[in-house]
Tab-separated table of C-alpha atoms in Angstrom:
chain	number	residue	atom	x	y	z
E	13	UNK	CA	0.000	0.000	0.000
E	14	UNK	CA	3.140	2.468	0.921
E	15	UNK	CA	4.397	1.645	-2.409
E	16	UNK	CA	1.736	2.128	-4.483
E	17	UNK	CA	0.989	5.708	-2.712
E	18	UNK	CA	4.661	6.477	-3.004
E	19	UNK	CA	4.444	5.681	-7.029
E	20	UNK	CA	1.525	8.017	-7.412
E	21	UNK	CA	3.614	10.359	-5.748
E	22	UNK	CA	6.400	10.362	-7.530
E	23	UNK	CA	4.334	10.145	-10.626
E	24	UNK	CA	2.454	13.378	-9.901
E	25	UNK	CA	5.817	14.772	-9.645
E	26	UNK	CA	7.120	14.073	-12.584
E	27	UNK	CA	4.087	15.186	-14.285
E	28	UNK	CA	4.398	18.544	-12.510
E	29	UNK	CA	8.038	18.644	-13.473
E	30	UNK	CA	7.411	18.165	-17.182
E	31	UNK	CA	4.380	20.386	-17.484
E	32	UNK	CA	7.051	23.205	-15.354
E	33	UNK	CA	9.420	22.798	-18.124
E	34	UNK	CA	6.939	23.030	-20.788
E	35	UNK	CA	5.558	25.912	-19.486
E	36	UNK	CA	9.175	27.627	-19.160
E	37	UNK	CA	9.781	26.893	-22.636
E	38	UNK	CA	6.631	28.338	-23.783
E	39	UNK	CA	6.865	31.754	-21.574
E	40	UNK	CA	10.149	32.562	-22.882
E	41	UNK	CA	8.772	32.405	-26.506
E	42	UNK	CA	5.963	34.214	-25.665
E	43	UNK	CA	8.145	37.085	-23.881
E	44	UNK	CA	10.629	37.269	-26.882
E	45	UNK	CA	7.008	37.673	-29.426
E	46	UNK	CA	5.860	40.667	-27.068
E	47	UNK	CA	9.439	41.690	-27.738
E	48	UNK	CA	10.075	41.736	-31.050
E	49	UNK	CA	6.129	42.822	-32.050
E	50	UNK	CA	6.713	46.675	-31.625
E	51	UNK	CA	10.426	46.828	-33.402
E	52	UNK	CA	8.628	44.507	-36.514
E	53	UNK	CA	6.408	47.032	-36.860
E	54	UNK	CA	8.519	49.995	-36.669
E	55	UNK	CA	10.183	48.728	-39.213
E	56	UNK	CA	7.485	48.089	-41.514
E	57	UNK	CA	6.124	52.210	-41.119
E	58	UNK	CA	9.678	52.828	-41.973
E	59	UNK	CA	9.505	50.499	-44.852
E	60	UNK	CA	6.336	51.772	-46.352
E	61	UNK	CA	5.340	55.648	-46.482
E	62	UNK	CA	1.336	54.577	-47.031
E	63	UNK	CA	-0.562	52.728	-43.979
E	64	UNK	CA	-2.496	51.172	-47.431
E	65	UNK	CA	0.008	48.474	-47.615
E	66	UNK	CA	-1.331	45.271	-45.654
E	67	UNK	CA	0.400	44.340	-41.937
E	68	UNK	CA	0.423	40.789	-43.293
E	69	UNK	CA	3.706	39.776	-40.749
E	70	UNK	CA	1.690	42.057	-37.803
E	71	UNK	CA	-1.815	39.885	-38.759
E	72	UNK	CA	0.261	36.512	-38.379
E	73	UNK	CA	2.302	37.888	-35.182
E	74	UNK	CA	-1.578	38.757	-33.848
E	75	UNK	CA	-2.842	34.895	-34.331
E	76	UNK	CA	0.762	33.891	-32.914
E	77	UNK	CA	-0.045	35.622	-29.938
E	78	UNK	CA	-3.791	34.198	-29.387
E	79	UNK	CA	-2.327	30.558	-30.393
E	80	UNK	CA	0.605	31.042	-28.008
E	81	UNK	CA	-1.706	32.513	-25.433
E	82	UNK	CA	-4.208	29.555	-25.383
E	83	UNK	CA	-1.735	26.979	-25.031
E	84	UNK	CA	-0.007	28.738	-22.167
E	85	UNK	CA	-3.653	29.143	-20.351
E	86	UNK	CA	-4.235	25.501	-21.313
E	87	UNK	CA	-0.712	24.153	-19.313
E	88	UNK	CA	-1.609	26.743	-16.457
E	89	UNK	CA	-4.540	25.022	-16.077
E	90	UNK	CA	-3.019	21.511	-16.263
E	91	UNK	CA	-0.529	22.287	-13.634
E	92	UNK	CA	-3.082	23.578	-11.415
E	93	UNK	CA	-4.860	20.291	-11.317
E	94	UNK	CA	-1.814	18.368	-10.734
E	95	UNK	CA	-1.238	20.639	-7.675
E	96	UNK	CA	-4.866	20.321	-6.097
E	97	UNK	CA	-4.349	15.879	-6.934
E	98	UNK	CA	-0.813	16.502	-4.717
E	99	UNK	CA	-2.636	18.648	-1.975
E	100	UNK	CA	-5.438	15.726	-1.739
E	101	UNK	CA	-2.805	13.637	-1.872
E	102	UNK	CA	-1.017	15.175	1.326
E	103	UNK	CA	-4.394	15.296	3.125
E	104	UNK	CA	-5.533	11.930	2.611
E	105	UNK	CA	-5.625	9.447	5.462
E	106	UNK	CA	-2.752	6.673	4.928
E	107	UNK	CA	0.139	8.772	3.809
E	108	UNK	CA	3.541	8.389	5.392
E	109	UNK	CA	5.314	10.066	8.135
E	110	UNK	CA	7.092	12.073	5.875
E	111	UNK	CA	3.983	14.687	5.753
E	112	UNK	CA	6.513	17.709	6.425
E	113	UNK	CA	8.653	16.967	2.834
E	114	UNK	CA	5.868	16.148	1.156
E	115	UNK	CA	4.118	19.991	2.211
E	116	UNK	CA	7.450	21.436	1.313
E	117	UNK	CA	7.690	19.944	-2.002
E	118	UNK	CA	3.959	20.854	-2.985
E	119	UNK	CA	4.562	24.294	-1.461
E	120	UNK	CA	7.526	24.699	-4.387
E	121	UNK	CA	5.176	23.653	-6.935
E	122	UNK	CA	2.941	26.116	-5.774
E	123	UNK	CA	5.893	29.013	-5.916
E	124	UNK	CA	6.754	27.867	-9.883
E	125	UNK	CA	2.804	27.998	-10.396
E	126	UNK	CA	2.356	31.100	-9.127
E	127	UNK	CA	5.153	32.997	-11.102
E	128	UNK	CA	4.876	31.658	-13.977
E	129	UNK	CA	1.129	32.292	-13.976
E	130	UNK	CA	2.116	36.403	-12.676
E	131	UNK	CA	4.526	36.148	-15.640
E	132	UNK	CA	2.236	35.187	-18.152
E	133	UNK	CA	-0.184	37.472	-17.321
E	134	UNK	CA	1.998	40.623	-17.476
E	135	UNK	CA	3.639	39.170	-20.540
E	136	UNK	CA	0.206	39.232	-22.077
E	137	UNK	CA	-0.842	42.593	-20.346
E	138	UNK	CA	2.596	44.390	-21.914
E	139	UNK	CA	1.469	42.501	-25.509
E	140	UNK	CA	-1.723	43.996	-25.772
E	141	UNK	CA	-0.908	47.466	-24.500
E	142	UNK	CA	1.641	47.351	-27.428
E	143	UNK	CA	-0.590	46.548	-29.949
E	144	UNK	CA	-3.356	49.042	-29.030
E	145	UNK	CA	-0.558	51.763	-29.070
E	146	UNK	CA	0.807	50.605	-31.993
E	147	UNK	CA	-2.991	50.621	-33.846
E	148	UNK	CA	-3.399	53.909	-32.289
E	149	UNK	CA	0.119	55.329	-33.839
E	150	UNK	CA	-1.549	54.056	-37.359
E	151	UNK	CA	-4.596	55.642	-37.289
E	152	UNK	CA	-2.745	59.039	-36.295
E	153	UNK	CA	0.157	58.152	-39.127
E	154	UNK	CA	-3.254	57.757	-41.379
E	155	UNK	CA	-4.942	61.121	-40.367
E	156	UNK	CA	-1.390	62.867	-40.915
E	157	UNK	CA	-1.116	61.450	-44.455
E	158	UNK	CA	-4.490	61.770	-45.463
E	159	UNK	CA	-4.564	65.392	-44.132
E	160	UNK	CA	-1.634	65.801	-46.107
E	161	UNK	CA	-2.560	64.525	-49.651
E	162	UNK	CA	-5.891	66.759	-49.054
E	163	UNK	CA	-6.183	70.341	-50.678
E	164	UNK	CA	-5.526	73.456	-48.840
E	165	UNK	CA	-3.153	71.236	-46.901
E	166	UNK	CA	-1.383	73.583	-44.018
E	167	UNK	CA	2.282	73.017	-44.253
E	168	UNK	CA	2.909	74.235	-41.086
E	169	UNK	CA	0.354	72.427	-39.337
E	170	UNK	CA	1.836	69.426	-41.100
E	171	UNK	CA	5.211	69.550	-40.129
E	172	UNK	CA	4.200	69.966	-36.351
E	173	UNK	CA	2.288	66.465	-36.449
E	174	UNK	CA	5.249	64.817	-37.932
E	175	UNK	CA	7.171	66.314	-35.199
E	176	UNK	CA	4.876	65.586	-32.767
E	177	UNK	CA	4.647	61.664	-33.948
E	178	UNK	CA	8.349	61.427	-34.189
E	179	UNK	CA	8.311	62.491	-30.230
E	180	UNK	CA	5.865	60.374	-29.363
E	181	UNK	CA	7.916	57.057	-31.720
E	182	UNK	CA	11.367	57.994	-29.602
E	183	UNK	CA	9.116	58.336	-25.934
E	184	UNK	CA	7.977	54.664	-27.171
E	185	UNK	CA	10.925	53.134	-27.905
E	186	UNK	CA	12.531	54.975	-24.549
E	187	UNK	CA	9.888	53.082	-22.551
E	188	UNK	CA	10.078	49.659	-24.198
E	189	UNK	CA	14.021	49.587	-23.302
E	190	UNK	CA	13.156	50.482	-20.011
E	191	UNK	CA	10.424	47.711	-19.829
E	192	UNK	CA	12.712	45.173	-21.152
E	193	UNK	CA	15.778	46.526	-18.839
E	194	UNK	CA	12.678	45.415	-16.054
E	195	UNK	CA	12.085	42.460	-17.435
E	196	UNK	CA	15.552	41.020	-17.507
E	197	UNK	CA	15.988	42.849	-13.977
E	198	UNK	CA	12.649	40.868	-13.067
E	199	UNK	CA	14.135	37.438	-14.377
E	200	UNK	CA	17.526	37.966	-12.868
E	201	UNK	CA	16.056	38.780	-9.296
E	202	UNK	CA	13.898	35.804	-9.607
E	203	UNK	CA	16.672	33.664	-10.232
E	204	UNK	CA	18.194	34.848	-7.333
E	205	UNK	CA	15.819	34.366	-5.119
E	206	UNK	CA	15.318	30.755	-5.837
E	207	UNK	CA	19.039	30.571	-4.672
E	208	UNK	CA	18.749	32.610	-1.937
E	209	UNK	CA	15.497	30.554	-0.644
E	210	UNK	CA	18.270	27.138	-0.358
E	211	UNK	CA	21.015	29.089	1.021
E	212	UNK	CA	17.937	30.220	3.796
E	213	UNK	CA	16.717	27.018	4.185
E	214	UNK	CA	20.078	25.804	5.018
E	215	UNK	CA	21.227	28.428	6.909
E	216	UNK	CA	18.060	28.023	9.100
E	217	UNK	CA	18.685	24.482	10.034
E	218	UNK	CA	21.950	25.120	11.642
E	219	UNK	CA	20.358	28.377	13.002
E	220	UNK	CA	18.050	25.667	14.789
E	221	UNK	CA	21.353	23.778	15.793
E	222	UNK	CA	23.450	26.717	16.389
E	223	UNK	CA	21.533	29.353	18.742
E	224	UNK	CA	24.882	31.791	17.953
E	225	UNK	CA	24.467	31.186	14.177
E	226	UNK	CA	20.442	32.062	14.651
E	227	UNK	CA	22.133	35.829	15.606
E	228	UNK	CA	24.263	36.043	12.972
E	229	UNK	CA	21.547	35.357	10.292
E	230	UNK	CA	18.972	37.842	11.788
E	231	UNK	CA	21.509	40.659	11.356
E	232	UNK	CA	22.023	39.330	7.766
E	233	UNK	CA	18.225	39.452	6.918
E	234	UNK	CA	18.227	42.614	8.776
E	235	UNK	CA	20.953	44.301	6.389
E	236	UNK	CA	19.347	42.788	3.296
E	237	UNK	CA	15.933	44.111	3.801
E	238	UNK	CA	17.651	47.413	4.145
E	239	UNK	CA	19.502	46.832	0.581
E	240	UNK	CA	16.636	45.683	-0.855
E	241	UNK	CA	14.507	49.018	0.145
E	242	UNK	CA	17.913	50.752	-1.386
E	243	UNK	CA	17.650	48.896	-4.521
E	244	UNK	CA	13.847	49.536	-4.687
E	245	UNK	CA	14.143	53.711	-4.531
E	246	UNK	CA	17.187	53.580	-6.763
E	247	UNK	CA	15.188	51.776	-9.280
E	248	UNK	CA	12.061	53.800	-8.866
E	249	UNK	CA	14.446	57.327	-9.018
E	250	UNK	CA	15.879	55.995	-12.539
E	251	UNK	CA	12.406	55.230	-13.685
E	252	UNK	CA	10.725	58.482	-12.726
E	253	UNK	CA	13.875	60.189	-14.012
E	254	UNK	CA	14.160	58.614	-17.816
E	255	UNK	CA	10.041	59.068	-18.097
E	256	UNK	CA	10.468	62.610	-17.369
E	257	UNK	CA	12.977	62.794	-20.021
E	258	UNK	CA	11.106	60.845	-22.204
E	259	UNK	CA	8.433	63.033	-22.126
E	260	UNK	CA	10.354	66.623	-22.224
């Protein structure tokens, strides 16, 4: 009986461990799409002086983008249901002594869940805020154009939308770096947490051993809390500062 609940253990496990990789896989795809949407088209307006031309690569990048964003939802919702079979699991009358590893191991699938399903939605979030600023760019790029083949056209008047477009193309592009500077910031920091989380683990088991150790490690979480609020206004100062420049 102990070794047929241990085998549907380990076999939820491995389930959860493939779908984690999938999912990995398919997040970092969809990231470098939400990347590369707003430069692709960019360089099509370059490309073309007439918004007449069709956005074929931009249509296809679109149903990319709902394809890509299905399947993700779809292995979400996978893992999810692996993780509520583990948690019955855990509950259920019968199961070993080893309760405590068992509750730490679901509570890491849980973590992975959880960011990769706060990834995906700001992925998708940043993808479609893109896109509506990008449509709104072409209808403005239209009215300019359209404004400009008309008669009586205002020279003037012209120029100073052109201008006022090319502002608003740089303040974009100013923004995106800074996004993706976040991003890789975002994936960096997460990273580093998962190492810091082991090194804390450890370091609290001989903290439990060790009532002198215990000390040390409070004044260590005590001094990076601090850096960590450092980090956080530094960041927030450089992002206030390059949106004020992007914008005068």
């Amino acid at each position: 009986m102990a070794a047929g609940s241990s085998n549907y253990w380990e076999d939820l496990r491995k389930q959860a461990r493939q779908l984690e990789n999938e999912l990995d896989l398919k997040l970092v795809s969809f990231s470098k799409l939400c990347t590369s949407y707003s430069s692709s088209r960019d360089g099509r307006r370059d490309r073309y002086s007439s918004d007449t031309t069709p956005l074929l690569n931009g249509s296809s990048q679109d149903r990319m983008f709902e394809t890509m964003a299905v399947e993700i939802e779809q292995l979400l919702g996978k893992l999810t249901g692996l993780n509520d079979k583990m948690a019955e699991y855990t509950n259920s009358a019968g199961v070993p002594s080893l309760n405590a590893a068992l509750m730490h191991t679901l509570q890491r699938h849980r973590d992975i869940l959880q960011d990769y399903t706060h990834e995906f939605h700001k992925t998708k979030a940043n993808f479609l805020a893109i896109r509506e600023r990008e449509n709104l760019l072409g209808s403005v790029r239209k009215d300019i154009e359209s404004y400009k083949s008309g008669s009586g056209v205002n020279n003037r008047r012209t120029e100073l939308f052109l201008k006022e477009h090319e502002h608003l193309r740089n303040s974009d592009r100013l923004i995106e770096e800074t996004i993706s500077i976040a991003m890789a910031t975002k994936e960096n920091m997460t990273s580093q947490r998962g190492m810091l989380k082991s090194i804390q683990s450890k370091m609290n088991t001989l903290a439990n051993r060790f009532p002198a150790v215990n000390s040390l490690i409070q004044r260590i979480n005590l001094r990076k809390r601090r850096d960590s609020l450092i980090l956080g206004g530094v960041i927030g100062v450089c992002t206030i500062l390059l949106l004020l420049y992007a914008f005068h």
